[in-house]
Amino acid sequence: MRLEMVVNRGAERSTKAAAPEHPATSIARAFGGALVFSLPVFMTMEMWELGFYMDRARLILLVLLNIPILVFLSHYSGFEATFDWRDDLRDAAIAYGVGIISSATVLSIFGLLAPGMSVGEIAGKVALQSVPASIGALLARTQLGGRHRRREREDRYGGELMLMAAGALFLSLNVAPTEEMILISYKMSPVQGIALVLGSIIVMHGFVFAAAFKGGSELSPHTPWWSAFMRFTMVGYVIALLISAFALWTFGRMDGQGVSTLLMAMIVLGFPAALGAAAARLIL
């Protein structure tokens, strides 16, 4: 009888633990994630200016590309358990809505949105800020007390690479708009650029594999080190560089620049992008 009572209590706790989270709690956590993860860009002058003058075609492309990323992230870190692409699409729409509302609210409080501004300027600022804010809203589920959920699809190679791309984009959006990226690329010598490439690769590989952080990939003892290095670290670094090039192009940092300057800027931005790519596979 006593053993049966213990079992029943354990089952009751498990049922409570598995109970679905209240929607209001999920939305509140999403707003918290949007603020916490996007506060640096909310308070970055270049982001305010870019929302006003950046090429609208590039802004629209960034907004559109963010949608499949949100759908993919929803598969792992959405507001609740999802079972098909419709649920993930709904989660992505909610996250985008949270990103838009939080961006408009914070920018208004900071005095960066005013009644006298044109509709295009207001829409541009909110649209640009809503991209990292929406990603932060989805990250809130795993980073601000939500249940940590991982699906079988994450173990597939394509899923791993997609996670890297999402992490690289999120972190690069925090620094790509700043003038410092171009300034650093001007100050660095070719030797220092090569050193940064090697350092980025080493840190990225060690961050995911050698450090054995929670969530890192577990390699079979029979898997040669170079296999993981080539399939994950090197491919991940190439993804980080491509995301860096896209971010620089989107924000107009490539316009009027020479090839050597552009390459160096990609290497500079590739450092935080690589860290974001590596971290995404651990925290999502």
Coordinates of N, CA, C and O in Angstrom, one line a residue, residues 42-147:
F42 N 18.2 47.5 -29.6 CA 17.2 48.6 -29.3 C 17.9 49.9 -29.0 O 17.4 51.0 -29.2
M43 N 19.1 49.8 -28.4 CA 19.9 51.0 -27.9 C 21.1 51.3 -28.8 O 22.1 51.9 -28.3
T44 N 21.1 50.8 -30.1 CA 22.2 51.1 -31.0 C 21.7 52.1 -32.0 O 20.8 52.0 -32.7
M45 N 22.5 53.2 -32.1 CA 22.2 54.3 -32.9 C 22.1 53.9 -34.4 O 21.2 54.4 -35.2
E46 N 23.0 53.1 -34.8 CA 23.1 52.7 -36.3 C 21.8 52.0 -36.7 O 21.3 52.1 -37.8
M47 N 21.2 51.2 -35.7 CA 19.9 50.5 -36.0 C 18.8 51.5 -36.2 O 17.9 51.3 -37.1
W48 N 18.8 52.6 -35.4 CA 17.7 53.6 -35.6 C 17.9 54.2 -37.0 O 16.9 54.4 -37.7
E49 N 19.1 54.6 -37.3 CA 19.3 55.3 -38.6 C 19.0 54.3 -39.8 O 18.4 54.8 -40.8
L50 N 19.4 53.1 -39.7 CA 19.2 52.1 -40.8 C 17.7 51.9 -41.0 O 17.3 51.8 -42.2
G51 N 16.9 51.9 -40.0 CA 15.5 51.8 -40.2 C 14.9 52.9 -41.0 O 13.8 52.7 -41.6
F52 N 15.6 54.0 -41.0 CA 15.1 55.2 -41.8 C 15.6 55.2 -43.2 O 14.8 55.4 -44.2
Y53 N 16.9 54.9 -43.4 CA 17.4 55.1 -44.8 C 17.9 53.9 -45.5 O 18.2 53.9 -46.7
M54 N 17.9 52.7 -44.9 CA 18.4 51.5 -45.6 C 17.4 51.1 -46.8 O 16.2 51.5 -46.8
D55 N 18.0 50.5 -47.8 CA 17.3 50.1 -49.0 C 16.1 49.2 -48.5 O 16.3 48.2 -47.8
R56 N 14.9 49.6 -49.0 CA 13.7 48.9 -48.6 C 13.6 47.4 -49.1 O 13.1 46.5 -48.5
A57 N 14.2 47.2 -50.3 CA 14.2 45.9 -50.9 C 15.0 44.9 -50.0 O 14.6 43.8 -49.7
R58 N 16.1 45.4 -49.5 CA 17.0 44.6 -48.6 C 16.3 44.4 -47.2 O 16.4 43.3 -46.7
L59 N 15.6 45.4 -46.8 CA 14.9 45.2 -45.5 C 13.8 44.2 -45.6 O 13.6 43.3 -44.8
I60 N 13.0 44.3 -46.7 CA 12.0 43.3 -47.0 C 12.5 41.9 -47.1 O 12.0 40.9 -46.5
L61 N 13.7 41.8 -47.8 CA 14.3 40.4 -47.9 C 14.7 39.9 -46.5 O 14.5 38.7 -46.3
L62 N 15.3 40.7 -45.7 CA 15.6 40.3 -44.3 C 14.4 39.8 -43.5 O 14.4 38.8 -42.9
V63 N 13.3 40.6 -43.6 CA 12.1 40.3 -42.9 C 11.5 38.9 -43.4 O 11.1 38.1 -42.6
L64 N 11.6 38.7 -44.7 CA 11.0 37.5 -45.3 C 11.9 36.3 -45.0 O 11.3 35.2 -44.7
L65 N 13.2 36.5 -45.0 CA 14.1 35.3 -44.6 C 14.0 35.0 -43.2 O 14.3 33.8 -42.8
N66 N 13.6 35.9 -42.3 CA 13.4 35.6 -40.9 C 12.3 34.7 -40.6 O 12.3 33.9 -39.6
I67 N 11.3 34.6 -41.5 CA 10.1 33.8 -41.3 C 10.5 32.3 -41.3 O 10.1 31.6 -40.3
P68 N 11.2 31.7 -42.3 CA 11.5 30.3 -42.2 C 12.4 30.0 -41.0 O 12.4 28.9 -40.5
I69 N 13.3 31.0 -40.6 CA 14.1 30.7 -39.5 C 13.3 30.6 -38.2 O 13.5 29.7 -37.4
L70 N 12.3 31.5 -38.1 CA 11.4 31.4 -36.9 C 10.6 30.1 -36.9 O 10.4 29.5 -35.8
V71 N 10.2 29.7 -38.1 CA 9.4 28.4 -38.1 C 10.3 27.2 -37.7 O 9.9 26.3 -37.0
F72 N 11.6 27.3 -38.2 CA 12.5 26.2 -37.8 C 12.8 26.2 -36.3 O 12.8 25.2 -35.7
L73 N 13.0 27.4 -35.8 CA 13.3 27.5 -34.3 C 12.1 27.1 -33.5 O 12.3 26.5 -32.4
S74 N 10.9 27.4 -34.0 CA 9.7 27.0 -33.3 C 9.7 25.4 -33.1 O 9.1 24.9 -32.2
H75 N 10.3 24.7 -34.1 CA 10.3 23.3 -34.0 C 11.0 22.8 -32.8 O 10.7 21.7 -32.2
Y76 N 11.9 23.6 -32.3 CA 12.7 23.2 -31.1 C 12.4 24.0 -29.9 O 12.5 23.5 -28.8
S77 N 12.1 25.3 -30.0 CA 12.0 26.2 -28.9 C 10.7 27.1 -28.9 O 10.8 28.2 -28.5
G78 N 9.6 26.5 -29.5 CA 8.4 27.3 -29.6 C 7.8 27.5 -28.2 O 8.2 27.1 -27.2
F79 N 6.6 28.2 -28.3 CA 5.9 28.5 -27.0 C 5.2 27.3 -26.4 O 4.9 27.2 -25.2
E80 N 5.0 26.3 -27.2 CA 4.4 25.0 -26.7 C 4.7 23.9 -27.7 O 5.3 24.1 -28.7
A81 N 4.4 22.7 -27.3 CA 4.7 21.5 -28.1 C 4.0 21.6 -29.5 O 2.8 21.9 -29.5
T82 N 4.7 21.4 -30.5 CA 4.1 21.5 -31.9 C 4.2 20.2 -32.5 O 5.1 19.4 -32.3
F83 N 3.2 19.9 -33.5 CA 3.2 18.6 -34.1 C 3.3 18.6 -35.6 O 3.5 17.6 -36.2
D84 N 3.1 19.8 -36.2 CA 3.2 19.9 -37.7 C 3.6 21.3 -38.0 O 3.7 22.2 -37.1
W85 N 3.8 21.5 -39.3 CA 4.3 22.8 -39.7 C 3.3 24.0 -39.5 O 3.6 25.1 -39.3
R86 N 2.0 23.6 -39.4 CA 1.0 24.6 -39.1 C 1.2 25.2 -37.7 O 1.1 26.4 -37.5
D87 N 1.5 24.3 -36.7 CA 1.7 24.8 -35.4 C 3.0 25.6 -35.3 O 3.1 26.6 -34.6
D88 N 4.0 25.2 -36.0 CA 5.3 25.9 -36.1 C 5.1 27.3 -36.7 O 5.6 28.3 -36.3
L89 N 4.3 27.3 -37.8 CA 4.0 28.6 -38.4 C 3.2 29.5 -37.5 O 3.4 30.8 -37.5
R90 N 2.3 29.0 -36.7 CA 1.6 29.8 -35.8 C 2.5 30.4 -34.7 O 2.4 31.5 -34.4
D91 N 3.4 29.5 -34.2 CA 4.4 30.0 -33.2 C 5.3 31.1 -33.8 O 5.6 32.1 -33.1
A92 N 5.7 30.9 -35.1 CA 6.5 31.9 -35.7 C 5.7 33.3 -35.8 O 6.3 34.3 -35.6
A93 N 4.4 33.2 -36.2 CA 3.6 34.4 -36.3 C 3.5 35.1 -35.0 O 3.5 36.3 -34.9
I94 N 3.3 34.3 -33.9 CA 3.2 34.9 -32.6 C 4.5 35.6 -32.2 O 4.5 36.7 -31.7
A95 N 5.6 34.9 -32.5 CA 6.9 35.5 -32.2 C 7.2 36.8 -32.9 O 7.7 37.8 -32.4
Y96 N 6.8 36.8 -34.2 CA 6.9 38.0 -35.0 C 6.0 39.2 -34.4 O 6.4 40.3 -34.4
G97 N 4.8 38.8 -34.0 CA 3.9 39.8 -33.4 C 4.5 40.4 -32.2 O 4.5 41.6 -31.9
V98 N 5.1 39.5 -31.3 CA 5.7 39.9 -30.1 C 6.9 40.8 -30.4 O 7.1 41.9 -29.8
G99 N 7.7 40.5 -31.5 CA 8.8 41.3 -31.8 C 8.4 42.7 -32.3 O 9.0 43.7 -32.0
I100 N 7.3 42.7 -33.1 CA 6.8 44.0 -33.6 C 6.3 44.9 -32.4 O 6.7 46.1 -32.3
I101 N 5.5 44.3 -31.6 CA 4.9 45.1 -30.5 C 6.0 45.6 -29.5 O 6.0 46.7 -29.1
S102 N 6.9 44.7 -29.1 CA 8.0 45.1 -28.2 C 8.9 46.1 -28.8 O 9.3 47.1 -28.1
S103 N 9.2 46.0 -30.1 CA 10.1 47.0 -30.8 C 9.4 48.4 -30.8 O 10.0 49.4 -30.5
A104 N 8.1 48.4 -31.2 CA 7.4 49.7 -31.3 C 7.3 50.3 -29.9 O 7.4 51.5 -29.7
T105 N 7.1 49.4 -28.9 CA 6.9 50.0 -27.5 C 8.2 50.6 -27.0 O 8.3 51.7 -26.5
V106 N 9.3 49.8 -27.1 CA 10.6 50.3 -26.6 C 11.1 51.5 -27.4 O 11.5 52.5 -26.8
L107 N 11.0 51.5 -28.7 CA 11.4 52.7 -29.5 C 10.5 53.9 -29.1 O 11.1 55.0 -29.1
S108 N 9.3 53.7 -28.8 CA 8.4 54.8 -28.5 C 8.8 55.4 -27.1 O 8.9 56.6 -26.9
I109 N 9.1 54.5 -26.2 CA 9.5 55.0 -24.8 C 10.8 55.7 -24.9 O 11.0 56.7 -24.2
F110 N 11.7 55.3 -25.8 CA 13.0 55.9 -25.9 C 12.9 57.2 -26.7 O 13.9 57.9 -26.9
G111 N 11.7 57.6 -27.2 CA 11.6 58.8 -28.0 C 12.1 58.7 -29.4 O 12.3 59.7 -30.0
L112 N 12.2 57.5 -29.9 CA 12.7 57.3 -31.3 C 11.6 57.1 -32.3 O 11.9 57.1 -33.5
L113 N 10.4 57.0 -31.8 CA 9.2 57.1 -32.7 C 8.3 58.2 -32.2 O 8.0 58.3 -31.0
A114 N 8.0 59.1 -33.1 CA 7.2 60.3 -32.8 C 6.1 60.5 -33.8 O 6.2 60.1 -34.9
P115 N 5.0 61.2 -33.4 CA 3.9 61.4 -34.3 C 4.3 62.1 -35.6 O 3.6 61.9 -36.6
G116 N 5.3 62.9 -35.5 CA 5.7 63.7 -36.7 C 6.5 62.9 -37.7 O 6.7 63.5 -38.9
M117 N 6.9 61.7 -37.4 CA 7.7 60.9 -38.4 C 6.8 60.4 -39.5 O 5.6 60.2 -39.3
S118 N 7.4 60.1 -40.6 CA 6.6 59.5 -41.7 C 6.3 58.0 -41.4 O 7.0 57.4 -40.6
V119 N 5.3 57.5 -42.1 CA 4.9 56.1 -41.9 C 6.1 55.2 -42.3 O 6.4 54.2 -41.7
G120 N 6.8 55.6 -43.4 CA 7.9 54.8 -43.9 C 9.0 54.7 -42.8 O 9.6 53.6 -42.7
E121 N 9.4 55.8 -42.2 CA 10.4 55.8 -41.2 C 10.0 54.9 -40.0 O 10.8 54.1 -39.5
I122 N 8.8 55.1 -39.5 CA 8.3 54.3 -38.4 C 8.3 52.8 -38.7 O 8.8 52.0 -37.9
A123 N 7.7 52.5 -39.9 CA 7.7 51.1 -40.3 C 9.0 50.5 -40.4 O 9.3 49.3 -40.1
G124 N 10.0 51.2 -41.0 CA 11.3 50.7 -41.2 C 12.0 50.4 -39.9 O 12.7 49.4 -39.8
K125 N 11.9 51.4 -39.0 CA 12.6 51.1 -37.7 C 12.0 49.9 -36.9 O 12.7 49.1 -36.4
V126 N 10.7 49.8 -36.9 CA 10.0 48.7 -36.2 C 10.3 47.4 -36.9 O 10.6 46.4 -36.3
A127 N 10.3 47.4 -38.3 CA 10.5 46.2 -39.0 C 11.9 45.6 -38.8 O 12.2 44.4 -38.6
L128 N 12.9 46.5 -38.8 CA 14.3 46.1 -38.6 C 14.5 45.6 -37.2 O 15.2 44.5 -37.0
Q129 N 14.0 46.3 -36.2 CA 14.2 45.9 -34.8 C 13.5 44.6 -34.5 O 13.9 43.8 -33.6
S130 N 12.4 44.3 -35.2 CA 11.5 43.2 -34.9 C 12.2 41.9 -35.3 O 11.8 40.8 -34.8
V131 N 13.2 41.9 -36.2 CA 13.8 40.7 -36.6 C 14.6 40.0 -35.4 O 14.3 38.9 -35.1
P132 N 15.6 40.7 -34.8 CA 16.2 40.1 -33.6 C 15.3 39.9 -32.4 O 15.4 38.9 -31.7
A133 N 14.3 40.8 -32.3 CA 13.3 40.7 -31.2 C 12.5 39.4 -31.3 O 12.2 38.8 -30.3
S134 N 12.1 39.1 -32.5 CA 11.3 37.9 -32.7 C 12.1 36.6 -32.5 O 11.5 35.7 -31.9
I135 N 13.3 36.6 -32.8 CA 14.2 35.5 -32.5 C 14.4 35.4 -31.0 O 14.3 34.3 -30.4
G136 N 14.6 36.5 -30.3 CA 14.7 36.5 -28.9 C 13.4 36.0 -28.2 O 13.5 35.3 -27.2
A137 N 12.3 36.3 -28.8 CA 11.0 35.8 -28.2 C 10.9 34.3 -28.2 O 10.4 33.7 -27.3
L138 N 11.4 33.6 -29.3 CA 11.5 32.2 -29.4 C 12.5 31.6 -28.5 O 12.4 30.5 -27.9
L139 N 13.7 32.3 -28.4 CA 14.8 31.8 -27.5 C 14.3 31.8 -26.0 O 14.9 31.1 -25.2
A140 N 13.4 32.6 -25.7 CA 12.9 32.7 -24.3 C 12.5 31.4 -23.7 O 12.6 31.2 -22.5
R141 N 11.9 30.5 -24.6 CA 11.4 29.3 -24.1 C 12.5 28.4 -23.4 O 12.2 27.8 -22.4
T142 N 13.6 28.4 -23.9 CA 14.7 27.6 -23.4 C 15.6 28.3 -22.4 O 16.3 27.7 -21.6
Q143 N 15.6 29.7 -22.5 CA 16.6 30.4 -21.8 C 16.0 31.2 -20.6 O 16.7 31.6 -19.7
L144 N 14.7 31.3 -20.5 CA 14.1 32.1 -19.4 C 13.1 31.2 -18.7 O 12.0 31.6 -18.3
G145 N 13.4 29.9 -18.5 CA 12.6 29.1 -17.6 C 11.6 28.2 -18.3 O 10.9 27.5 -17.7
G146 N 11.5 28.2 -19.6 CA 10.6 27.4 -20.3 C 11.2 25.9 -20.4 O 12.3 25.7 -20.1
R147 N 10.3 25.1 -20.8 CA 10.8 23.7 -21.0 C 11.7 23.5 -22.1 O 11.5 24.1 -23.2

